[in-house]
PDB file of C-alpha atoms in Angstrom:
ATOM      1  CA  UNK A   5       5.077   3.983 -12.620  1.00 81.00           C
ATOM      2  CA  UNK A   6       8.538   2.670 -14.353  1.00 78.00           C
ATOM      3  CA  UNK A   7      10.434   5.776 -15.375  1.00 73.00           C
ATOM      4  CA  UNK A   8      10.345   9.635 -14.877  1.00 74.00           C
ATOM      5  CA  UNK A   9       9.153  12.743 -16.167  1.00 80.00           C
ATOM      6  CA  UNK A  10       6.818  13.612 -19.134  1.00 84.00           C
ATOM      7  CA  UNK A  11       6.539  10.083 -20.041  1.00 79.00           C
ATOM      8  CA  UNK A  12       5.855   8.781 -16.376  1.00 82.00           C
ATOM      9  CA  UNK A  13       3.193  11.393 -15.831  1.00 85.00           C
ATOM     10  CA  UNK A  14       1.346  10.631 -19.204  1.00 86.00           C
ATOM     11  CA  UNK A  15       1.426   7.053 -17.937  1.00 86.00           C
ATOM     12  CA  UNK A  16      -0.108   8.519 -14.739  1.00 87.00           C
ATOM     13  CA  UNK A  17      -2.628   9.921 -16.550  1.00 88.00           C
ATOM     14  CA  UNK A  18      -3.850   6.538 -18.012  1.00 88.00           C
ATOM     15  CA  UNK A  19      -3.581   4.838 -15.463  1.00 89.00           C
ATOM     16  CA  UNK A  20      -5.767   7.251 -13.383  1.00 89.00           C
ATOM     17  CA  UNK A  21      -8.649   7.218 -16.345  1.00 88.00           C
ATOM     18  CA  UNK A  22      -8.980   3.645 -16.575  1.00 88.00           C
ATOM     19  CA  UNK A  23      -9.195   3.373 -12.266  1.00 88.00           C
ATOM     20  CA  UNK A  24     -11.660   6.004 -12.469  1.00 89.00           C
ATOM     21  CA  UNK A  25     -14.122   4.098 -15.510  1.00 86.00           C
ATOM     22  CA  UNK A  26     -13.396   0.849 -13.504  1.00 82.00           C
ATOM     23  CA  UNK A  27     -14.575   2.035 -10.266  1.00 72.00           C
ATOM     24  CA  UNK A  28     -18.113   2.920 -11.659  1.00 73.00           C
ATOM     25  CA  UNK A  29     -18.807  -1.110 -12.071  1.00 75.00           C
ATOM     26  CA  UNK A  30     -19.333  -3.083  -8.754  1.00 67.00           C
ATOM     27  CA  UNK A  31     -16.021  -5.627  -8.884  1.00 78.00           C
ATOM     28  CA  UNK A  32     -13.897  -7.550  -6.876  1.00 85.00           C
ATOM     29  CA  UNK A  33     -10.507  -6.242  -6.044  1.00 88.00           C
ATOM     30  CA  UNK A  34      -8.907  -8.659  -8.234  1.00 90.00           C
ATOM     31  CA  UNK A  35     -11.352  -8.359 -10.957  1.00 91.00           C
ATOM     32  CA  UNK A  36     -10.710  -4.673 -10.924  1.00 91.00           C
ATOM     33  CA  UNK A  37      -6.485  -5.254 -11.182  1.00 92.00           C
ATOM     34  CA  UNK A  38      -7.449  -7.633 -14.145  1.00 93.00           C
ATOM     35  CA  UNK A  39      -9.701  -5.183 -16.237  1.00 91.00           C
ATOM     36  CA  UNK A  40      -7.442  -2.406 -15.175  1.00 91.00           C
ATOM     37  CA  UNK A  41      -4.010  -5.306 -16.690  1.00 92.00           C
ATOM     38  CA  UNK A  42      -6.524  -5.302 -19.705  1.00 91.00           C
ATOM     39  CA  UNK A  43      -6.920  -1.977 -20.695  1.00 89.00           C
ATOM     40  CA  UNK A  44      -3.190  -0.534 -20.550  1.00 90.00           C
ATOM     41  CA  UNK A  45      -1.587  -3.417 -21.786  1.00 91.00           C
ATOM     42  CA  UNK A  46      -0.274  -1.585 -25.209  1.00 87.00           C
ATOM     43  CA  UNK A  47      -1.477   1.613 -23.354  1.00 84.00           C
ATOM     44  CA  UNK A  48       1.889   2.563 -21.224  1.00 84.00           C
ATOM     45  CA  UNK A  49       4.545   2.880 -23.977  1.00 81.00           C
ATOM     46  CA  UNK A  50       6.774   0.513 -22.651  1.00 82.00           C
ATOM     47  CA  UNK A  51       6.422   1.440 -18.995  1.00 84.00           C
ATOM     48  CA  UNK A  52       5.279  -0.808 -16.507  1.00 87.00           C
ATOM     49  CA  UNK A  53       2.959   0.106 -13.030  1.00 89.00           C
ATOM     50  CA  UNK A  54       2.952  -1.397  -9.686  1.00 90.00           C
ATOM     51  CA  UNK A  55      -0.118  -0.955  -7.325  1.00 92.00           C
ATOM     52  CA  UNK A  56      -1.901  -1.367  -4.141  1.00 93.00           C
ATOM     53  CA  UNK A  57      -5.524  -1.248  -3.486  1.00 92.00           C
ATOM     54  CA  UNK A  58      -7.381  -2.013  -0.281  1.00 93.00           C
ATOM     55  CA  UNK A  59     -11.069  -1.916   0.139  1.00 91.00           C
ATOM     56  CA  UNK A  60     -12.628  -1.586   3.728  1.00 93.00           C
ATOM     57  CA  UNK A  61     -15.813  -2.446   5.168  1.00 93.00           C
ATOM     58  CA  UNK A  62     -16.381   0.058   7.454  1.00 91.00           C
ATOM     59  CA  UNK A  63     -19.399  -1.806   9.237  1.00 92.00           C
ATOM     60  CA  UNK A  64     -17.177  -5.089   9.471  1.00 94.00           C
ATOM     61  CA  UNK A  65     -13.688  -3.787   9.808  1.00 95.00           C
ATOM     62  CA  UNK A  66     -13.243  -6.493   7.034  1.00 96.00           C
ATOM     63  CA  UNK A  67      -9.807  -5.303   4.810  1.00 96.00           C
ATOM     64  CA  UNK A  68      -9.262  -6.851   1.361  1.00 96.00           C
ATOM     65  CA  UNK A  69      -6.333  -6.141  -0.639  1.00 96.00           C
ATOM     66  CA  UNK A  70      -5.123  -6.959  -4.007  1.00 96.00           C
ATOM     67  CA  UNK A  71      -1.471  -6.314  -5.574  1.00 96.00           C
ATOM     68  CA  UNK A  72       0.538  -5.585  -8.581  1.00 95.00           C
ATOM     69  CA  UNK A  73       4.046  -6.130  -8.055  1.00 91.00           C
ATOM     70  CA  UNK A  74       4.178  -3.502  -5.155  1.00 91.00           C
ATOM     71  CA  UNK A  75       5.523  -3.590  -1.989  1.00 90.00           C
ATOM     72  CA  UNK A  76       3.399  -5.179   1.197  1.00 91.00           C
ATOM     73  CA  UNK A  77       0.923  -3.511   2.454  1.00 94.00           C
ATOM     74  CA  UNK A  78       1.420  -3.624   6.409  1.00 94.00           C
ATOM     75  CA  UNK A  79      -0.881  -3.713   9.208  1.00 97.00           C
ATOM     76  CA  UNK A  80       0.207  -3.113  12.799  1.00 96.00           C
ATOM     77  CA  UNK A  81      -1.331  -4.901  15.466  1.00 97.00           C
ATOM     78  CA  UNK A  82      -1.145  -3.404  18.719  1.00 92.00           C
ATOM     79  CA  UNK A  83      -2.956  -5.178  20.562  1.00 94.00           C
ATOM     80  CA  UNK A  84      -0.470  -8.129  20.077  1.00 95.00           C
ATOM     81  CA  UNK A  85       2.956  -6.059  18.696  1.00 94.00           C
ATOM     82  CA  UNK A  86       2.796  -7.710  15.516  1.00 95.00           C
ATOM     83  CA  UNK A  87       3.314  -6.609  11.983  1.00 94.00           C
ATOM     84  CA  UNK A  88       1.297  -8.562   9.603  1.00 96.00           C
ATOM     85  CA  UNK A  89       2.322  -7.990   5.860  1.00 94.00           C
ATOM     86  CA  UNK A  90       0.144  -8.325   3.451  1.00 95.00           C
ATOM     87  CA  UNK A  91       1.281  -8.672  -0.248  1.00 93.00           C
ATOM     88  CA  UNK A  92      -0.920 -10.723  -2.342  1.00 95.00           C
ATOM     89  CA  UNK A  93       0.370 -12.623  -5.377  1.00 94.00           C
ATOM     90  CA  UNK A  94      -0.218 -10.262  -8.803  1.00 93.00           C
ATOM     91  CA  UNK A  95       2.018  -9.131 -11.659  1.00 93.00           C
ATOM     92  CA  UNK A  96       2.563  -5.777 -12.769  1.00 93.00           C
ATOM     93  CA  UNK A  97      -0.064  -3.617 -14.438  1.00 93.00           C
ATOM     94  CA  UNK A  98       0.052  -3.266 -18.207  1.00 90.00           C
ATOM     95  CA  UNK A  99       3.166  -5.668 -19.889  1.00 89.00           C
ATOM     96  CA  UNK A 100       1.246  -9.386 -19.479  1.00 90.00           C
ATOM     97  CA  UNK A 101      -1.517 -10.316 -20.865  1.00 89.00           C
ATOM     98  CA  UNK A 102      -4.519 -12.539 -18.923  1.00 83.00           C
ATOM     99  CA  UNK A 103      -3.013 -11.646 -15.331  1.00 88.00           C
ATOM    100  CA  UNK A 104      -4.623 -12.914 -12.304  1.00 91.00           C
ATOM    101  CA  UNK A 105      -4.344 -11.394  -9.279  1.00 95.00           C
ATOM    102  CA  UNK A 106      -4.826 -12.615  -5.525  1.00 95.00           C
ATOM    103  CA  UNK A 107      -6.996 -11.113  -3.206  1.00 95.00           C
ATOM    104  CA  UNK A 108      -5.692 -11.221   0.746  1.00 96.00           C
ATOM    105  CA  UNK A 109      -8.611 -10.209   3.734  1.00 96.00           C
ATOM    106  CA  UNK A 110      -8.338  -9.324   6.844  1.00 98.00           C
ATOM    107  CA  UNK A 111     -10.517  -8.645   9.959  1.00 97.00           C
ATOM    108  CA  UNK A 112      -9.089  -5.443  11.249  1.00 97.00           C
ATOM    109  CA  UNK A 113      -9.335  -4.724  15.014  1.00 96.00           C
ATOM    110  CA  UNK A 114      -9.383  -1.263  16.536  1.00 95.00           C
ATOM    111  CA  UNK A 115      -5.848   0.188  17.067  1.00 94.00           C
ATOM    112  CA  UNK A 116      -5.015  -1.591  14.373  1.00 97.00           C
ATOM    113  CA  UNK A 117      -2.660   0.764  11.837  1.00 96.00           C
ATOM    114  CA  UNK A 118      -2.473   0.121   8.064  1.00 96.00           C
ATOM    115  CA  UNK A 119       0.871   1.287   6.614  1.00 94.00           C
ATOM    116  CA  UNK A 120       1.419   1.204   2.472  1.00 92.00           C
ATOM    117  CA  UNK A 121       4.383   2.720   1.285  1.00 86.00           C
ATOM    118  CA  UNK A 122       6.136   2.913  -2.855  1.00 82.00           C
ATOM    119  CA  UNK A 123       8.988   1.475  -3.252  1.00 76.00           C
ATOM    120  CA  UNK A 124      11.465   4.582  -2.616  1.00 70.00           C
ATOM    121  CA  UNK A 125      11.176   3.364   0.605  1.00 68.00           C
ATOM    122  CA  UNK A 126      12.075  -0.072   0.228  1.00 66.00           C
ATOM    123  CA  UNK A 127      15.273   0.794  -2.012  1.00 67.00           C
ATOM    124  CA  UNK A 128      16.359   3.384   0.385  1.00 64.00           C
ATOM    125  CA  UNK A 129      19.587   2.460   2.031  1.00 62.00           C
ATOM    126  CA  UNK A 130      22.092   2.285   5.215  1.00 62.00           C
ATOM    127  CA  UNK A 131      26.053   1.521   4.262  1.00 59.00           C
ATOM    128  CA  UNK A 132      23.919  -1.285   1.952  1.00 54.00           C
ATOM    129  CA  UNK A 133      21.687  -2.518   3.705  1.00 56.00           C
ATOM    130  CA  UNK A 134      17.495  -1.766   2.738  1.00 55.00           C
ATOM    131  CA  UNK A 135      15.956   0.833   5.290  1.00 62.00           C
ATOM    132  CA  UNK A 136      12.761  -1.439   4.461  1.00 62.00           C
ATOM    133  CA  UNK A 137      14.692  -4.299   6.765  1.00 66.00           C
ATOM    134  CA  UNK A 138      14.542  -1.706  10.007  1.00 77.00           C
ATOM    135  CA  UNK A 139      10.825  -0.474   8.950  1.00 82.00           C
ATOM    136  CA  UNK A 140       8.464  -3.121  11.051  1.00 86.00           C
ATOM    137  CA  UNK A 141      10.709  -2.912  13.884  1.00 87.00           C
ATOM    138  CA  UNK A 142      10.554   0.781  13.703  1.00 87.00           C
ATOM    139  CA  UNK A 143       6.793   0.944  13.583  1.00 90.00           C
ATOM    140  CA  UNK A 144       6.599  -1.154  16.724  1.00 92.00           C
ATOM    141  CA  UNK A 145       8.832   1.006  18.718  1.00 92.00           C
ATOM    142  CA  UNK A 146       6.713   3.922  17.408  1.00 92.00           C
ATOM    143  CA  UNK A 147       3.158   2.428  18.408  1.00 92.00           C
ATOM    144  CA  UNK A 148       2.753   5.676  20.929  1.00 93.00           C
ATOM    145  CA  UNK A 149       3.106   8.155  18.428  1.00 94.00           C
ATOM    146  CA  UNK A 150      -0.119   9.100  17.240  1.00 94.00           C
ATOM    147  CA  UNK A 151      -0.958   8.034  13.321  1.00 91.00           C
ATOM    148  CA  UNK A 152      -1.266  11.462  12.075  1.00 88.00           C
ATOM    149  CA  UNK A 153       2.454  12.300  12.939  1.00 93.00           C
ATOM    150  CA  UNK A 154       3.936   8.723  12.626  1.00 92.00           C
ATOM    151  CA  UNK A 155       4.202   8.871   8.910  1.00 89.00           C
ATOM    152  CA  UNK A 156       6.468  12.489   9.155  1.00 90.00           C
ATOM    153  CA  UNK A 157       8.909  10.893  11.592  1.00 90.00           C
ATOM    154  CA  UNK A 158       9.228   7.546   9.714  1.00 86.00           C
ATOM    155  CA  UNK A 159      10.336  10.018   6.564  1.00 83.00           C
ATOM    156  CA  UNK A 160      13.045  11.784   8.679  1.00 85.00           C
ATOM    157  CA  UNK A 161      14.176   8.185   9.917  1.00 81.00           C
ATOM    158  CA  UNK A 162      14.493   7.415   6.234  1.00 78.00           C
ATOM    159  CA  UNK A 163      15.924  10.351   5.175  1.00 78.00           C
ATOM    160  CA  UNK A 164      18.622  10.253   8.046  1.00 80.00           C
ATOM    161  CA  UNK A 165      19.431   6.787   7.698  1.00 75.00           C
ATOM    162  CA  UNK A 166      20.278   7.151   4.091  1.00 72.00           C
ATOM    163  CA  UNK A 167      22.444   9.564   4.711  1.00 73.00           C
ATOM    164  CA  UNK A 168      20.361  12.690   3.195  1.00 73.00           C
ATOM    165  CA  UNK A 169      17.805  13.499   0.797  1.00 73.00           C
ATOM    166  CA  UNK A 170      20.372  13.332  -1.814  1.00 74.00           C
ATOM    167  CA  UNK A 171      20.992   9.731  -1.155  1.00 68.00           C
ATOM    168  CA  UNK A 172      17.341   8.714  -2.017  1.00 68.00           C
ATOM    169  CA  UNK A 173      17.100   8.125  -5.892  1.00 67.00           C
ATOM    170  CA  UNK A 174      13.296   7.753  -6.021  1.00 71.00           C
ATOM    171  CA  UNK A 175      10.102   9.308  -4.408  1.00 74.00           C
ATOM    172  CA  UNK A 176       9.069   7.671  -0.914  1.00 74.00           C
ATOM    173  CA  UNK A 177       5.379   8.369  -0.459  1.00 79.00           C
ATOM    174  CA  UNK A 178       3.870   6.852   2.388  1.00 86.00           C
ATOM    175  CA  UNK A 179      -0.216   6.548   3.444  1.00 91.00           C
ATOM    176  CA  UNK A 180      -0.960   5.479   6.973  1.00 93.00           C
ATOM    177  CA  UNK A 181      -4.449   5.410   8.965  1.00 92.00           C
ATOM    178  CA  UNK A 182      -5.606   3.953  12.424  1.00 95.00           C
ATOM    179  CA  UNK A 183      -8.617   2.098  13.486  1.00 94.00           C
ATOM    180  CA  UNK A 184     -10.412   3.623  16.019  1.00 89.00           C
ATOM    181  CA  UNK A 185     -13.387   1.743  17.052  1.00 78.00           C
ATOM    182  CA  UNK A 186     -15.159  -1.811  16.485  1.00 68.00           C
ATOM    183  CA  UNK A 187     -18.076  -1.072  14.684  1.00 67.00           C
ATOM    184  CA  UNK A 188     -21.970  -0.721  16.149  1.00 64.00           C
ATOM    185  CA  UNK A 189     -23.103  -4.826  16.816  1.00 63.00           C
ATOM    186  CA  UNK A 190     -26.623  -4.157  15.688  1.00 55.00           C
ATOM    187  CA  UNK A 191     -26.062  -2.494  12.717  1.00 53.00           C
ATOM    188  CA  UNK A 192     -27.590  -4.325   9.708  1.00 49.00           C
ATOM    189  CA  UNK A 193     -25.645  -5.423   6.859  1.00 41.00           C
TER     190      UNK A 193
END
């Protein structure tokens, strides 16, 4: 969410409501962005939200994602050291009216890693230049380092090559999981 405090939270709030109502009704990923565009627009006071969402089949490994002005979502192949980004075409939640919004798939493999991060991250910076730039070569020197402490190093990368927590003017959140196994073959759908 554009902004801070009281008013960024309350913004938060909405914007956590109308996911929750939306989620009841069976959707497409873009048709959810596109009913959640409708119901804040004149619902944020002036504030403006970016967002991610990916849906996953766990049966399939099938990933589909849909975007609102937020940063990539990335997926690391390991199999093949390759980052593939994934940042579908969608405006902002809540300031246009009639938005549309792309939906990107995927068929995931196991060891594949999904990485979305907020864009502290991606305005983070080194003597000038975006931390984001270093990030995919980062996560393929990393690919040993188990998922569930990859995430905690990548912040104390950021961190140090900013030159401090005080050097980071916005939050950096960061969500990371691992595919373990291909699913069962005779499994129904």
């Amino acid at each position: 969410v554009s902004g801070h405090g009281v008013p960024a939270a309350l913004v938060v709030s909405v914007f956590k409501m109308a996911f929750t109502v939306q989620k009841e009704f069976p959707q497409t990923p873009g048709q959810l962005f596109e009913n959640l565009n409708n119901i804040l627009i004149g619902n944020t006071g002036g504030e403006f939200i970016t967002a991610s969402f990916a849906a996953l089949d766990p049966n399939s490994l099938q990933l589909w994602v849909v975007n609102a002005g937020h940063p990539s979502l990335l997926v690391h192949r390991r199999r093949t050291a390759a980052i593939i980004e994934l940042r579908p075409h969608g405006r902002i939640l809540g300031c246009f009216d009639s938005a549309h919004f792309q939906v990107e798939t995927l068929q995931l493999q196991p060891g594949d890693r999904i990485i979305q991060y907020t864009d502290g991250l991606t305005e983070a910076r080194q003597d000038g230049v975006l931390v984001a730039t270093r990030l995919k070569d980062r996560l393929l020197e990393l690919s040993d380092v188990p998922v569930d402490r990859l995430l905690d190093q990548l912040i104390e990368e950021v961190t140090e090559w900013s030159g401090g927590r005080e050097k980071i003017h916005d939050d950096v959140a960061m969500l990371a999981f691992e595919i373990t196994e291909a699913p069962p073959q005779d499994q129904e759908r």
